[in-house]
Coordinates of C-alpha atoms in Angstrom, one line a residue:
M1 CA 5.0 -20.1 9.7
P2 CA 6.2 -17.5 12.2
K3 CA 4.8 -14.4 13.7
I4 CA 7.1 -11.4 13.4
I5 CA 7.1 -8.7 16.0
L6 CA 9.0 -5.4 15.8
K7 CA 9.2 -3.5 19.1
H8 CA 10.5 0.1 19.2
V9 CA 12.8 -0.7 16.3
K10 CA 15.1 2.2 15.2
K11 CA 17.8 2.8 12.6
L12 CA 20.4 5.5 12.7
Y13 CA 23.0 5.6 10.1
P14 CA 26.5 6.9 10.9
N15 CA 27.0 10.6 10.3
M16 CA 23.2 11.2 10.2
K17 CA 21.4 13.2 12.8
E18 CA 17.9 11.9 12.0
Y19 CA 16.7 8.4 12.4
A20 CA 15.9 6.6 9.2
V21 CA 13.4 4.5 11.1
K22 CA 11.8 5.8 14.3
D23 CA 10.2 3.7 17.1
F24 CA 8.7 1.2 14.7
N25 CA 6.1 -1.1 16.4
L26 CA 4.3 -3.8 14.4
T27 CA 3.1 -7.4 14.6
I28 CA 3.0 -9.4 11.3
N29 CA 0.8 -12.4 11.6
N30 CA 1.4 -16.0 10.5
K31 CA 0.8 -16.4 6.8
E32 CA 0.0 -12.7 6.4
F33 CA 0.8 -10.7 3.3
M34 CA 1.9 -7.4 4.8
V35 CA 2.7 -4.4 2.5
F36 CA 4.9 -1.5 3.5
V37 CA 4.0 1.5 1.4
G38 CA 5.2 5.1 1.3
A39 CA 7.2 7.6 -0.7
S40 CA 10.9 7.1 -1.5
G41 CA 13.0 7.6 1.5
C42 CA 10.3 6.9 4.1
G43 CA 12.2 4.0 5.6
K44 CA 10.3 1.1 4.3
S45 CA 13.2 -0.7 2.6
T46 CA 15.5 0.0 5.6
T47 CA 12.9 -1.7 7.8
L48 CA 12.8 -4.7 5.5
R49 CA 16.5 -4.9 5.4
M50 CA 16.7 -4.9 9.2
I51 CA 14.2 -7.8 9.3
A52 CA 16.3 -9.6 6.8
G53 CA 19.5 -9.0 8.7
L54 CA 21.1 -6.9 6.0
E55 CA 21.1 -3.8 8.2
K56 CA 21.9 -3.7 11.9
I57 CA 19.2 -2.6 14.2
T58 CA 20.2 0.5 16.1
G59 CA 17.6 0.0 18.9
G60 CA 14.6 -2.1 19.7
D61 CA 13.9 -5.8 19.2
L62 CA 13.0 -8.0 16.3
I63 CA 11.2 -11.1 17.6
I64 CA 10.4 -14.1 15.4
D65 CA 8.7 -17.2 16.9
N66 CA 9.3 -15.8 20.4
K67 CA 13.1 -15.5 19.7
R68 CA 15.0 -12.3 19.6
M69 CA 16.7 -12.1 16.2
N70 CA 18.7 -8.9 16.4
D71 CA 22.1 -10.6 16.4
I72 CA 21.2 -13.7 14.3
R73 CA 23.0 -13.8 10.9
A74 CA 20.9 -13.1 7.8
R75 CA 21.5 -16.6 6.4
D76 CA 20.2 -18.2 9.7
R77 CA 16.9 -16.3 9.9
G78 CA 15.0 -18.6 7.6
M79 CA 14.1 -15.8 5.1
A80 CA 14.4 -15.4 1.4
M81 CA 14.6 -12.0 -0.3
V82 CA 13.5 -10.9 -3.8
F83 CA 15.2 -7.7 -5.0
Q84 CA 14.1 -5.0 -7.4
N85 CA 17.0 -5.7 -9.8
Y86 CA 16.5 -9.5 -9.9
A87 CA 20.1 -10.1 -8.7
L88 CA 20.6 -13.0 -11.1
Y89 CA 24.0 -14.4 -12.0
P90 CA 24.5 -13.5 -15.7
H91 CA 27.0 -16.3 -16.4
M92 CA 24.7 -19.0 -15.1
N93 CA 21.6 -20.5 -16.7
V94 CA 18.3 -20.4 -15.0
Y95 CA 18.7 -23.9 -13.5
N96 CA 22.0 -23.0 -11.9
N97 CA 20.7 -19.7 -10.7
L98 CA 18.0 -21.6 -8.9
A99 CA 20.4 -24.2 -7.6
F100 CA 23.2 -21.9 -6.3
G101 CA 21.8 -21.2 -2.8
L102 CA 20.9 -24.9 -2.4
K103 CA 24.4 -26.0 -3.4
T104 CA 25.9 -23.8 -0.7
K105 CA 23.7 -25.6 1.8
K106 CA 25.2 -28.9 0.5
L107 CA 21.8 -30.4 -0.4
K108 CA 21.9 -33.6 -2.4
K109 CA 21.5 -33.3 -6.1
E110 CA 18.2 -35.2 -6.2
E111 CA 16.7 -32.8 -3.6
I112 CA 18.0 -29.8 -5.5
K113 CA 16.5 -31.0 -8.7
R114 CA 13.2 -31.8 -7.0
R115 CA 12.9 -28.3 -5.5
I116 CA 13.9 -26.6 -8.8
Y117 CA 11.3 -28.5 -10.9
E118 CA 8.7 -28.0 -8.3
A119 CA 9.2 -24.2 -8.3
A120 CA 9.6 -24.2 -12.1
N121 CA 6.3 -25.9 -12.6
I122 CA 4.5 -23.5 -10.3
L123 CA 6.0 -20.4 -11.9
E124 CA 5.8 -21.8 -15.4
I125 CA 9.5 -21.3 -16.2
R126 CA 10.4 -25.0 -16.9
D127 CA 11.0 -24.2 -20.5
Y128 CA 13.6 -21.6 -19.6
L129 CA 15.9 -23.6 -17.3
K130 CA 18.7 -23.9 -19.9
R131 CA 18.6 -20.2 -20.8
N132 CA 20.8 -17.5 -19.5
P133 CA 19.3 -14.3 -17.9
S134 CA 20.2 -12.3 -21.0
E135 CA 17.8 -14.4 -23.0
L136 CA 14.8 -13.7 -20.7
S137 CA 12.2 -10.9 -20.6
G138 CA 11.7 -8.8 -17.5
G139 CA 8.7 -10.9 -16.4
Q140 CA 10.6 -14.1 -16.9
K141 CA 13.6 -12.8 -14.9
Q142 CA 11.2 -11.8 -12.1
R143 CA 9.8 -15.3 -12.1
V144 CA 13.3 -16.7 -11.8
A145 CA 14.0 -14.4 -8.9
L146 CA 10.9 -15.6 -7.2
G147 CA 11.8 -19.2 -7.9
R148 CA 15.3 -18.7 -6.3
A149 CA 13.5 -17.6 -3.2
M150 CA 10.9 -20.4 -3.3
V151 CA 13.4 -23.3 -3.6
K152 CA 14.9 -22.3 -0.2
H153 CA 11.6 -23.2 1.5
P154 CA 11.8 -20.0 3.6
K155 CA 9.7 -19.2 6.6
V156 CA 9.3 -15.7 5.4
F157 CA 9.4 -14.0 1.9
L158 CA 10.8 -10.5 1.8
M159 CA 10.1 -8.5 -1.4
D160 CA 11.7 -5.1 -2.0
E161 CA 9.9 -3.4 -4.9
P162 CA 10.2 -6.5 -7.1
L163 CA 7.9 -5.2 -9.9
S164 CA 9.2 -1.6 -10.3
N165 CA 11.3 -2.4 -13.3
L166 CA 8.4 -3.9 -15.3
D167 CA 6.0 -2.1 -17.6
A168 CA 2.5 -1.3 -16.3
R169 CA 0.8 -4.3 -18.1
L170 CA 3.4 -6.8 -16.8
R171 CA 3.2 -5.3 -13.3
A172 CA -0.5 -6.0 -13.2
T173 CA 0.1 -9.6 -14.4
M174 CA 2.8 -10.2 -11.9
R175 CA 0.8 -8.8 -9.0
S176 CA -1.8 -11.4 -9.7
E177 CA 0.9 -14.1 -9.9
I178 CA 2.5 -13.2 -6.6
I179 CA -0.9 -13.2 -4.8
K180 CA -1.7 -16.6 -6.3
L181 CA 1.7 -17.9 -5.2
H182 CA 1.2 -16.5 -1.7
R183 CA -2.2 -18.2 -1.4
R184 CA -0.7 -21.5 -2.6
L185 CA 2.4 -21.5 -0.4
G186 CA 0.9 -19.7 2.7
T187 CA 4.3 -18.2 3.5
T188 CA 4.4 -15.1 5.6
T189 CA 5.3 -12.3 3.2
I190 CA 6.5 -8.7 3.7
Y191 CA 6.3 -6.6 0.5
V192 CA 7.7 -3.1 0.0
T193 CA 6.4 -0.7 -2.6
H194 CA 5.9 3.0 -3.3
D195 CA 3.0 2.1 -5.5
Q196 CA -0.3 2.5 -3.6
V197 CA -2.2 0.5 -6.3
E198 CA 0.1 -2.5 -5.5
A199 CA -0.5 -2.0 -1.8
M200 CA -4.3 -1.8 -2.2
T201 CA -4.6 -4.8 -4.5
M202 CA -2.1 -7.2 -2.9
A203 CA -2.1 -6.7 0.9
D204 CA -3.9 -8.5 3.6
R205 CA -2.9 -5.4 5.6
I206 CA -1.0 -2.2 4.8
T207 CA 1.5 -0.3 6.8
V208 CA 1.7 3.3 5.5
M209 CA 5.0 5.0 6.4
K210 CA 6.3 8.6 6.3
N211 CA 9.7 9.9 7.4
G212 CA 10.6 6.7 9.2
E213 CA 7.3 6.5 11.1
I214 CA 4.2 4.4 10.8
Q215 CA 1.2 6.6 9.9
Q216 CA -1.5 3.8 9.8
V217 CA -1.8 0.0 9.8
G218 CA -4.9 -1.6 8.6
L219 CA -7.0 -3.5 6.0
P220 CA -6.9 -1.9 2.6
K221 CA -10.6 -1.0 2.8
D222 CA -10.1 0.8 6.2
I223 CA -6.9 2.6 5.0
Y224 CA -8.9 3.8 2.0
E225 CA -12.2 4.8 3.7
K226 CA -10.9 5.8 7.2
P227 CA -7.4 7.4 6.8
N228 CA -5.8 8.3 10.1
N229 CA -4.5 11.6 8.9
L230 CA -4.2 14.0 5.9
F231 CA -1.0 12.3 4.7
V232 CA -2.7 8.9 4.3
A233 CA -5.9 10.5 2.8
N234 CA -3.7 12.2 0.2
F235 CA -1.3 9.3 -0.4
I236 CA -3.8 6.5 -0.8
G237 CA -6.2 6.6 -3.8
S238 CA -6.0 7.6 -7.4
P239 CA -7.2 10.4 -7.6
P240 CA -6.6 10.9 -3.8
M241 CA -9.3 12.0 -1.4
N242 CA -10.6 15.5 -1.9
L243 CA -9.6 17.7 1.1
I244 CA -11.9 20.7 1.5
H245 CA -11.8 23.4 4.1
A246 CA -15.2 23.9 5.7
E247 CA -16.5 26.0 8.6
V248 CA -18.7 24.2 11.1
Q249 CA -21.8 26.4 11.9
N250 CA -23.9 26.2 15.0
N251 CA -27.1 25.3 13.1
G252 CA -25.9 21.9 11.9
F253 CA -24.5 23.2 8.6
I254 CA -21.0 23.4 7.2
K255 CA -20.0 26.3 5.0
I256 CA -17.7 25.9 2.0
G257 CA -17.1 29.2 0.3
D258 CA -20.6 30.5 -0.5
L259 CA -22.1 27.0 -0.3
K260 CA -23.9 25.6 2.8
F261 CA -24.7 22.0 3.5
K262 CA -26.6 20.4 6.3
I263 CA -24.7 17.5 7.7
M264 CA -26.0 14.4 9.6
E265 CA -27.2 14.9 13.2
D266 CA -24.6 12.5 14.6
Q267 CA -21.8 14.2 12.7
F268 CA -22.8 17.6 13.9
K269 CA -23.3 16.4 17.5
K270 CA -19.8 15.0 17.7
L271 CA -18.2 18.0 16.0
K272 CA -20.0 20.2 18.5
D273 CA -19.1 18.0 21.5
Q274 CA -15.4 18.2 20.5
G275 CA -15.5 22.0 20.2
Y276 CA -15.4 22.5 16.4
V277 CA -18.5 24.8 16.1
G278 CA -17.3 28.1 14.6
K279 CA -14.0 26.5 13.6
T280 CA -12.6 25.3 10.3
V281 CA -12.2 21.6 9.7
I282 CA -11.0 19.7 6.6
L283 CA -13.7 17.6 5.0
G284 CA -12.5 14.5 3.1
E285 CA -14.5 12.9 0.4
R286 CA -13.4 10.3 -2.1
P287 CA -13.9 11.3 -5.8
E288 CA -16.3 8.4 -6.4
Y289 CA -18.6 9.5 -3.6
F290 CA -19.7 12.5 -5.7
Y291 CA -22.6 11.9 -8.1
A292 CA -24.0 13.7 -11.1
S293 CA -27.5 14.6 -9.7
Q294 CA -30.8 15.2 -11.4
N295 CA -32.5 16.2 -8.0
H296 CA -32.2 19.9 -7.4
N297 CA -34.0 19.7 -4.1
Q298 CA -31.5 17.7 -2.1
N299 CA -29.6 19.7 0.6
N300 CA -26.3 18.3 -0.6
V301 CA -26.5 19.3 -4.2
F302 CA -24.4 22.1 -5.8
Q303 CA -23.8 23.4 -9.3
A304 CA -20.4 23.1 -10.8
T305 CA -18.6 23.9 -14.0
V306 CA -16.4 21.2 -15.5
E307 CA -12.9 22.8 -16.0
L308 CA -11.4 19.6 -17.4
S309 CA -12.7 16.1 -18.1
E310 CA -10.5 13.0 -18.4
L311 CA -11.9 9.9 -20.0
L312 CA -10.7 6.7 -18.4
G313 CA -12.7 4.2 -20.5
S314 CA -16.0 3.6 -18.6
E315 CA -15.3 6.4 -16.1
M316 CA -14.4 10.0 -16.2
I317 CA -12.4 12.2 -13.8
L318 CA -14.0 15.7 -13.7
H319 CA -12.0 18.7 -12.5
T320 CA -14.3 21.2 -10.9
K321 CA -14.9 23.3 -7.8
M322 CA -16.9 22.9 -4.6
G323 CA -17.4 26.5 -3.4
N324 CA -14.1 28.1 -4.1
Q325 CA -12.0 24.9 -3.8
R326 CA -11.0 22.5 -6.6
I327 CA -12.1 18.9 -6.4
K328 CA -11.9 15.8 -8.6
V329 CA -15.0 13.8 -9.2
K330 CA -15.1 10.2 -10.6
V331 CA -18.3 9.5 -12.5
P332 CA -19.4 6.7 -14.9
G333 CA -20.2 7.5 -18.5
T334 CA -18.6 9.6 -21.4
N335 CA -21.2 12.3 -22.0
I336 CA -19.8 15.1 -19.8
F337 CA -17.4 17.6 -21.4
T338 CA -15.1 20.5 -20.4
G339 CA -17.2 23.6 -19.9
D340 CA -20.4 21.7 -19.0
V341 CA -22.4 22.9 -16.0
I342 CA -23.6 20.0 -13.9
N343 CA -25.4 19.3 -10.6
L344 CA -23.3 17.3 -8.1
S345 CA -24.3 15.7 -4.9
F346 CA -22.1 13.8 -2.4
N347 CA -22.4 11.0 0.1
L348 CA -22.9 12.5 3.6
E349 CA -22.2 9.2 5.3
R350 CA -18.8 8.7 3.6
M351 CA -17.4 12.0 4.7
C352 CA -14.3 12.2 7.0
F353 CA -13.3 15.2 9.0
F354 CA -9.8 16.2 9.9
D355 CA -8.3 18.7 12.3
P356 CA -6.3 21.2 10.2
N357 CA -3.8 21.7 13.0
T358 CA -3.0 18.2 14.1
T359 CA -3.9 16.8 10.6
N360 CA -5.5 13.8 12.3
R361 CA -8.9 12.5 11.5
I362 CA -11.5 13.6 14.0
D363 CA -12.6 10.2 15.3
A364 CA -16.0 8.5 14.8
L365 CA -17.8 11.4 13.1
S366 CA -19.9 9.2 10.9
K367 CA -20.9 5.6 10.4
T368 CA -17.9 5.0 8.3
S369 CA -15.2 7.2 9.9

């Protein structure tokens, strides 16, 4: 399976002043499941279509297996694409939908049949081969779309928001099925989604995009715990990371409204060394790193009134305040209610710090940042 390298790739559409994709640099490794994630219009699908050969590259190079692919036709790139809308032929049954691309390559009937039944067995759609698309559910149609890509034996799978038309329960099921399929086939896969839950649960690595530019590339855990900037911190996570303005004081404390907390010595030293004493930084803390506390003597405990509680089965999302700033806290249990006054503590080691002007994370400020 190939390694895919994008070097300074750009896309400018006619009659547009702004590039849809700007100076995109990325290496996608052999057999990797790479997810492009970002809000609508961020350039992720455009990038995928340039890799596929469905959009012409304005500038830069696409290299696959050490070969420049910019001018290679889409059908000659050894890729198969799965679209959001399934793109099945309504007048053909499932068997013929799967066979169509193979017939155009003039494969023998025996080979076409072998590939179709192999894919149908893996995807559990063998019982549907004689049905037309109109007789299938959304999940079944998506399996057929995956099967049509599989039978081509591609070097690369390209998937453009393939689950967005499915309901939440079926999306969760199909996420698992696609990951199982990837592990079984070992085919390099690039998957586009606007859904950060899909990105976190499916990816080997994630590429977060905004306005045609890469914001961060990394393992899901690193993207989640060590976001490069405020955009990534706010985009990834549900609820997203709490972002709290805090003043760094010269005695090793940070001040949030009327609250003061002593931070770890290494955190303060690095803030001080980088000139942030006396200045405002943005503290980032994930909702699950706050805890309902019984210990009043800890230096990182504060009292908060619950303005709203949301029950999520075994967990609750509490809307409250830290100083004068609203935060969301994720805690286990079901015995905290709107209006309750509770003690909260937070994990000092999990904190991230961001520069409010550049919006970038202030590097290496704790053991996890």
